[in-house]
Short mmCIF file of C-alpha atoms in Angstrom, two decimals:
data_model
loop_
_atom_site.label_atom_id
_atom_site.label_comp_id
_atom_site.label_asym_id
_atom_site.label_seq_id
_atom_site.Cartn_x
_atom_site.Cartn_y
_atom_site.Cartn_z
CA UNK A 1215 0.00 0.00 0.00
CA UNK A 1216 1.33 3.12 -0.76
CA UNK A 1217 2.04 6.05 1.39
CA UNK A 1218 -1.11 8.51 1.96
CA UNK A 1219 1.50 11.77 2.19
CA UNK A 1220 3.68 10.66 -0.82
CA UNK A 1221 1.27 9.05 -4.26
CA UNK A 1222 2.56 7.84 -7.59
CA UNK A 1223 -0.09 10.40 -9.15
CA UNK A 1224 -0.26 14.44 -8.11
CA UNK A 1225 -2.50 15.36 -11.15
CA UNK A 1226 -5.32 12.49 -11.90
CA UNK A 1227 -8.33 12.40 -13.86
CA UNK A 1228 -11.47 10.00 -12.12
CA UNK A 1229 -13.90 8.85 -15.13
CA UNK A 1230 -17.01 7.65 -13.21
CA UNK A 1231 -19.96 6.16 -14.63
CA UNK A 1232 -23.64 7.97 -14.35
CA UNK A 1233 -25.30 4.28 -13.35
CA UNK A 1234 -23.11 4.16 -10.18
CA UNK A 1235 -24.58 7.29 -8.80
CA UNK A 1236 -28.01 5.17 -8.28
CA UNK A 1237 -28.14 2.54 -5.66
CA UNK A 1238 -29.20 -1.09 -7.53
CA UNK A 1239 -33.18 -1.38 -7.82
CA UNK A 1240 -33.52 2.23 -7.02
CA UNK A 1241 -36.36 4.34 -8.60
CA UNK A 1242 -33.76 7.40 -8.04
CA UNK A 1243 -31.85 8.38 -11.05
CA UNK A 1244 -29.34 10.16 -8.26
CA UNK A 1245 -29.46 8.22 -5.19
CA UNK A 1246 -28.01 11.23 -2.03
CA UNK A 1247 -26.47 8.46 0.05
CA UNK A 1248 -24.17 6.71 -2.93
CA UNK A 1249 -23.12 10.48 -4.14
CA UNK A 1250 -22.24 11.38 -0.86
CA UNK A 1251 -20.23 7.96 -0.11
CA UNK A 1252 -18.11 8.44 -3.52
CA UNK A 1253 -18.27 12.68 -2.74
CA UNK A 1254 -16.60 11.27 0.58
CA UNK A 1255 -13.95 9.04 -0.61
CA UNK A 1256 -13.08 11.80 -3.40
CA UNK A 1257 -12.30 13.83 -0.36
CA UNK A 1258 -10.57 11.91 1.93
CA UNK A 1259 -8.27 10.81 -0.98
CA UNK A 1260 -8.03 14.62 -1.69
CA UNK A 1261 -7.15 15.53 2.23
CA UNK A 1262 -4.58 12.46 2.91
CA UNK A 1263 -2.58 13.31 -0.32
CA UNK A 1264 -2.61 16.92 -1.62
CA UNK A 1265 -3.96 15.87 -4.86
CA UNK A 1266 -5.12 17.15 -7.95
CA UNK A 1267 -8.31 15.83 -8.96
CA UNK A 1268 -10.59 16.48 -12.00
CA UNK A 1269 -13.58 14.46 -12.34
CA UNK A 1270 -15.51 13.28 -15.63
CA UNK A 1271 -19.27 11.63 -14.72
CA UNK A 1272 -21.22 9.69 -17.20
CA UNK A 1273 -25.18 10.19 -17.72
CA UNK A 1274 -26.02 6.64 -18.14
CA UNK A 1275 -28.42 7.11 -15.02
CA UNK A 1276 -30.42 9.37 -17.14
CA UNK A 1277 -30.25 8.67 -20.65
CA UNK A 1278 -27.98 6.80 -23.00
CA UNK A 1279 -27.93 8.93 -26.61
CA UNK A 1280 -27.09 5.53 -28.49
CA UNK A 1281 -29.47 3.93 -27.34
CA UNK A 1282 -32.41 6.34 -28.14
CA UNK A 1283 -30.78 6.91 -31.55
CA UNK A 1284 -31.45 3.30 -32.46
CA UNK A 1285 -35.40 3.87 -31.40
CA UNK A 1286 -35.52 6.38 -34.10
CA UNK A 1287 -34.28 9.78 -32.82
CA UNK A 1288 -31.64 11.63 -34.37
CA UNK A 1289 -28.28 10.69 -33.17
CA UNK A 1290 -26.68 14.05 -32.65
CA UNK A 1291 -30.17 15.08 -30.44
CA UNK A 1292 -29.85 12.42 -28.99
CA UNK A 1293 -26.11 12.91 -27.64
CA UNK A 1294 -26.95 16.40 -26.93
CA UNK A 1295 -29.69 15.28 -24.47
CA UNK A 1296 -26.78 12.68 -22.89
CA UNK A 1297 -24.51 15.75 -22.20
CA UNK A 1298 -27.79 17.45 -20.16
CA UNK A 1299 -27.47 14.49 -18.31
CA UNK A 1300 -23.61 14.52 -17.40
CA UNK A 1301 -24.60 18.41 -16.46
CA UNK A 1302 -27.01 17.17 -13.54
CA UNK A 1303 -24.60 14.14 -12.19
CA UNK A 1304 -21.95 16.76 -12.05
CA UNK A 1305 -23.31 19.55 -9.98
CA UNK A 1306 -24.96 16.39 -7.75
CA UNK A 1307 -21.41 15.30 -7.26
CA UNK A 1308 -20.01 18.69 -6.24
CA UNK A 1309 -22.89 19.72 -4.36
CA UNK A 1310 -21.97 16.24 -1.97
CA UNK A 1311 -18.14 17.40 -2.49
CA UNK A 1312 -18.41 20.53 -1.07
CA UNK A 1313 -20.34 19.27 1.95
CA UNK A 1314 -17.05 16.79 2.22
CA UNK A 1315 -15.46 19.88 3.12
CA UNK A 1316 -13.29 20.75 -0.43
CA UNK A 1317 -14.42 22.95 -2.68
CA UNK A 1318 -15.27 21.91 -6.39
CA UNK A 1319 -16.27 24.18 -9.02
CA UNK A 1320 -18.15 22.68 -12.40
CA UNK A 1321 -16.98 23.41 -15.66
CA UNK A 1322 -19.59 22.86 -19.01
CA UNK A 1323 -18.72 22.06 -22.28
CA UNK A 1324 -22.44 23.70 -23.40
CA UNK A 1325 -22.54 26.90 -21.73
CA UNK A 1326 -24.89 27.40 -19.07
CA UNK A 1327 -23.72 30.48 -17.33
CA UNK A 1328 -26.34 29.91 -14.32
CA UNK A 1329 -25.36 26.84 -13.10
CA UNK A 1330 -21.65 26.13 -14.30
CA UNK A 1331 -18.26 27.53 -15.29
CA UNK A 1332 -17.62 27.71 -19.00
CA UNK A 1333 -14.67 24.98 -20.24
CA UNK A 1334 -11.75 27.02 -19.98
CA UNK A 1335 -8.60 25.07 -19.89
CA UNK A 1336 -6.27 27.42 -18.05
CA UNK A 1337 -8.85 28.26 -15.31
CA UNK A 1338 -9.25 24.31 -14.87
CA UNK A 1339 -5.50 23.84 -14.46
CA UNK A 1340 -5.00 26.92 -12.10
CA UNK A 1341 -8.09 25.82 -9.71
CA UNK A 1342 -6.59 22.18 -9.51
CA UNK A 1343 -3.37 23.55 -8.61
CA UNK A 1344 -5.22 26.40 -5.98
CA UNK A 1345 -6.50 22.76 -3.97
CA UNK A 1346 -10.05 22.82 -6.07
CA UNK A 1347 -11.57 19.81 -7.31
CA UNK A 1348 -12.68 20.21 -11.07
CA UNK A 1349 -15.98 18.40 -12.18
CA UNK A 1350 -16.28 18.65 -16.41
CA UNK A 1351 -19.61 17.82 -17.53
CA UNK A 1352 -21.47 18.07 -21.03
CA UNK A 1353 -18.85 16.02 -21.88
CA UNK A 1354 -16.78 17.22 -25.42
CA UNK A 1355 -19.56 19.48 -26.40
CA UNK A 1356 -20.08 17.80 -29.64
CA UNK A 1357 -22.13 14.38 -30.50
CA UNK A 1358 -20.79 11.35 -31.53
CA UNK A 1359 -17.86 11.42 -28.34
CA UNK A 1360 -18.69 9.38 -25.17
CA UNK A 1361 -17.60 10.72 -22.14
CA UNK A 1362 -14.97 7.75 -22.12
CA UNK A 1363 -13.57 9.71 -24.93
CA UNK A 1364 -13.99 13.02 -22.99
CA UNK A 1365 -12.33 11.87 -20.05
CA UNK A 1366 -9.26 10.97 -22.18
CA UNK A 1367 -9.37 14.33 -24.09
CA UNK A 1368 -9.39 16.87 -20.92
CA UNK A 1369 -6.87 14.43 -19.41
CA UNK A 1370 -4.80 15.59 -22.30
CA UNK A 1371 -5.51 19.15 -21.85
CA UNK A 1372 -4.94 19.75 -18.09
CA UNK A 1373 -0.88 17.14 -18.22
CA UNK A 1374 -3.15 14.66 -16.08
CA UNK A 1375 -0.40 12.00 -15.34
CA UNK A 1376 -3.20 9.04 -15.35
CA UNK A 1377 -6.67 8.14 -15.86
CA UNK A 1378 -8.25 6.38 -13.66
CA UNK A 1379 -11.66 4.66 -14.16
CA UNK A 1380 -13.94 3.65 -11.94
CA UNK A 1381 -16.10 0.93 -13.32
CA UNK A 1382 -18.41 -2.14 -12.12
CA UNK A 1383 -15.58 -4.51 -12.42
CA UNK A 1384 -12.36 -5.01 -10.64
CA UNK A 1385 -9.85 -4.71 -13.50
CA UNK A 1386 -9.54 -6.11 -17.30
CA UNK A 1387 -9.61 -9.79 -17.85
CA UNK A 1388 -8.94 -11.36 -21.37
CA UNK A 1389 -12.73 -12.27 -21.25
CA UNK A 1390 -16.09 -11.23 -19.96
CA UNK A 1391 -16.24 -12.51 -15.92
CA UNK A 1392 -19.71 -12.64 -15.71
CA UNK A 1393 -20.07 -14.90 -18.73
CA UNK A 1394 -16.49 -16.70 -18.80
CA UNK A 1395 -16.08 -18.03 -15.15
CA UNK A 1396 -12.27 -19.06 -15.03
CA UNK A 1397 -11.34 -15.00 -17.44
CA UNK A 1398 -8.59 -13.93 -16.28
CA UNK A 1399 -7.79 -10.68 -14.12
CA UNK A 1400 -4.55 -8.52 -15.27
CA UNK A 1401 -2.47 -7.05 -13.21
CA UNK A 1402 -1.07 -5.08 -15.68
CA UNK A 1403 -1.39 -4.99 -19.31
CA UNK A 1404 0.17 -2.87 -22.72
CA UNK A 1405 -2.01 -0.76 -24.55
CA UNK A 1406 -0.69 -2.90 -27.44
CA UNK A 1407 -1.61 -6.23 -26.15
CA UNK A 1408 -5.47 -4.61 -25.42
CA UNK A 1409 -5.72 -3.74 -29.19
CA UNK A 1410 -4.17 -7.26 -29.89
CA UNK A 1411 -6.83 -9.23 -27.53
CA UNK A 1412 -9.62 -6.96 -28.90
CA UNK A 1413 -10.04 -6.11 -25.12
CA UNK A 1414 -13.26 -3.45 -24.58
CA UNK A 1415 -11.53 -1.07 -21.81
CA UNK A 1416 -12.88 2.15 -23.49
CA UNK A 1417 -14.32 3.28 -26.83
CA UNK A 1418 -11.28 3.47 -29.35
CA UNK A 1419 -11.38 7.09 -29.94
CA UNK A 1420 -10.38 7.10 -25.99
CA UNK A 1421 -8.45 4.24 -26.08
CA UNK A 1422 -6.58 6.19 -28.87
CA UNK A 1423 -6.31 9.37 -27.42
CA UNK A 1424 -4.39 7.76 -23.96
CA UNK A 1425 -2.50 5.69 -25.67
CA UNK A 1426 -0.75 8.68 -28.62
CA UNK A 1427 -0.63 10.93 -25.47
CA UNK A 1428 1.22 8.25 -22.92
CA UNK A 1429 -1.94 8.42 -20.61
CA UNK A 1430 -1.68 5.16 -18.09
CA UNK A 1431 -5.27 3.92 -17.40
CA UNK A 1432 -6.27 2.31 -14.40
CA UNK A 1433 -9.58 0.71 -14.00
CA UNK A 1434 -10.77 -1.05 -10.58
CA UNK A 1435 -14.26 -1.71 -9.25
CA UNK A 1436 -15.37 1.21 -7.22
CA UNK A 1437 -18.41 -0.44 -5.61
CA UNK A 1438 -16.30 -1.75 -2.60
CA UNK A 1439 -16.17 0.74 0.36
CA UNK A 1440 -12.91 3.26 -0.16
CA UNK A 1441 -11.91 1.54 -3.39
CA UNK A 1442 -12.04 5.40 -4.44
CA UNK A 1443 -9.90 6.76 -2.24
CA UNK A 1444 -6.96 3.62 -2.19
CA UNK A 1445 -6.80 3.75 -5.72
CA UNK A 1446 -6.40 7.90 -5.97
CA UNK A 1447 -3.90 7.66 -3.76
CA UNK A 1448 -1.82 4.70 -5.08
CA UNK A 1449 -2.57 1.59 -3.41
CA UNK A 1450 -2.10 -1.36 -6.34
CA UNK A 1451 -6.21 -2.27 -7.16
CA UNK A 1452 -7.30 -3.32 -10.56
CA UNK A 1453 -5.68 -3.18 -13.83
CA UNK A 1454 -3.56 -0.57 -15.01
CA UNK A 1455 -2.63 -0.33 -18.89
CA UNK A 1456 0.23 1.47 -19.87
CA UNK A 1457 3.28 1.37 -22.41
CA UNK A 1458 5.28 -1.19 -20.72
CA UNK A 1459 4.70 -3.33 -17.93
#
């Protein structure tokens, strides 16, 4: 486990998905208690090791833009309402951050002046390093990108050193665990060898973008109780994909 006071990572950006903000079986698209547990472990994580966290939330709670597409509405209104979406998980999330005790400001790729910052890439990178945590929502501000791919993109724009994403499983395996019993878990794994095994870790436009800009990318299950907080501040959980091993 490593060291609280000293982590690998000073600068990280934490892709979450929108479904995890609603407790299983829940008629709540944003269930208070699970923000406020993952709000929680955001901030401890931020507290024990002076980090510099940016945040990019999903709005699979609310609406998936592919999915409504294929029912017959057009594909870019249909991303546009996905990005509304991201817009309410995010000021959920900082709402329950600032209550954590750290301040978090929300910047919007669609401009909303009444509820959220405007994307401004300087302004993100000076508030990280001023000890704010950075929420961006409405994810690229153009259809066709998921917010995999946006995650990947502002990573790139504020010199994140990793991204780290927080998913429903506890790391890649060379096939699907909950319909291949004996899949295997890595450890760690090449960006290379994911392309090679045809592995599903992110859409490839994301996949792309970490791997031309040297982005490691960690993913780990972030159900379990502080899996947040041990994994933004080093501790070795789930699979991280990177250049070498």
């Amino acid at each position: 486990m490593t060291n609280g006071s000293n982590p690998p990572y000073k600068r990280i950006l934490l892709k979450l998905s929108g479904e995890a903000l609603r407790s299983p079986g829940s008629m709540d698209n944003i269930s208070p208690e699970i923000v406020a547990r993952i709000a929680g472990e955001i901030a401890d994580a931020h507290r024990q090791g002076g980090l510099e966290i940016a945040l990019v939330v999903g709005g699979g709670n609310f609406w998936r833009g592919a999915k409504a597409s294929v029912r017959g509405m057009d594909r870019a209104t249909a991303d546009y309402v996905g990005m509304l979406a991201t817009v309410m998980n995010a000021l959920a999330l900082q709402s329950a951050i600032e209550r954590a005790g750290v301040p978090c400001i929300v910047q919007s790729a669609i401009e909303m002046k009444n509820v959220a910052e405007p994307f401004i890439r300087l302004k993100a990178r000076n508030d990280l390093a001023n000890g704010k945590i950075v929420i961006f929502a409405a994810g690229t501000g153009n259809p066709f990108f998921s917010t995999d791919t946006t995650a990947a993109l502002r990573a790139s724009e504020i010199n994140a050193e990793i991204v780290m994403k927080a998913t429903s499983v506890d790391g890649v395996y060379d096939a699907d665990p909950k319909k291949v019993p004996d899949a295997k878990r890595f450890d760690t794994i090449t960006y290379q060898e994911c392309l090679r095994r045809e592995l599903k870790v992110m859409d490839s436009t994301a996949f792309t973008l970490c791997m031309d800009n040297k982005k490691p990318i960690i993913v780990f299950d972030m159900h379990t109780p502080n899996n947040i907080t041990r994994a933004l501040l080093g501790e070795s959980i789930g699979t991280i994909i990177s250049q070498e091993h």
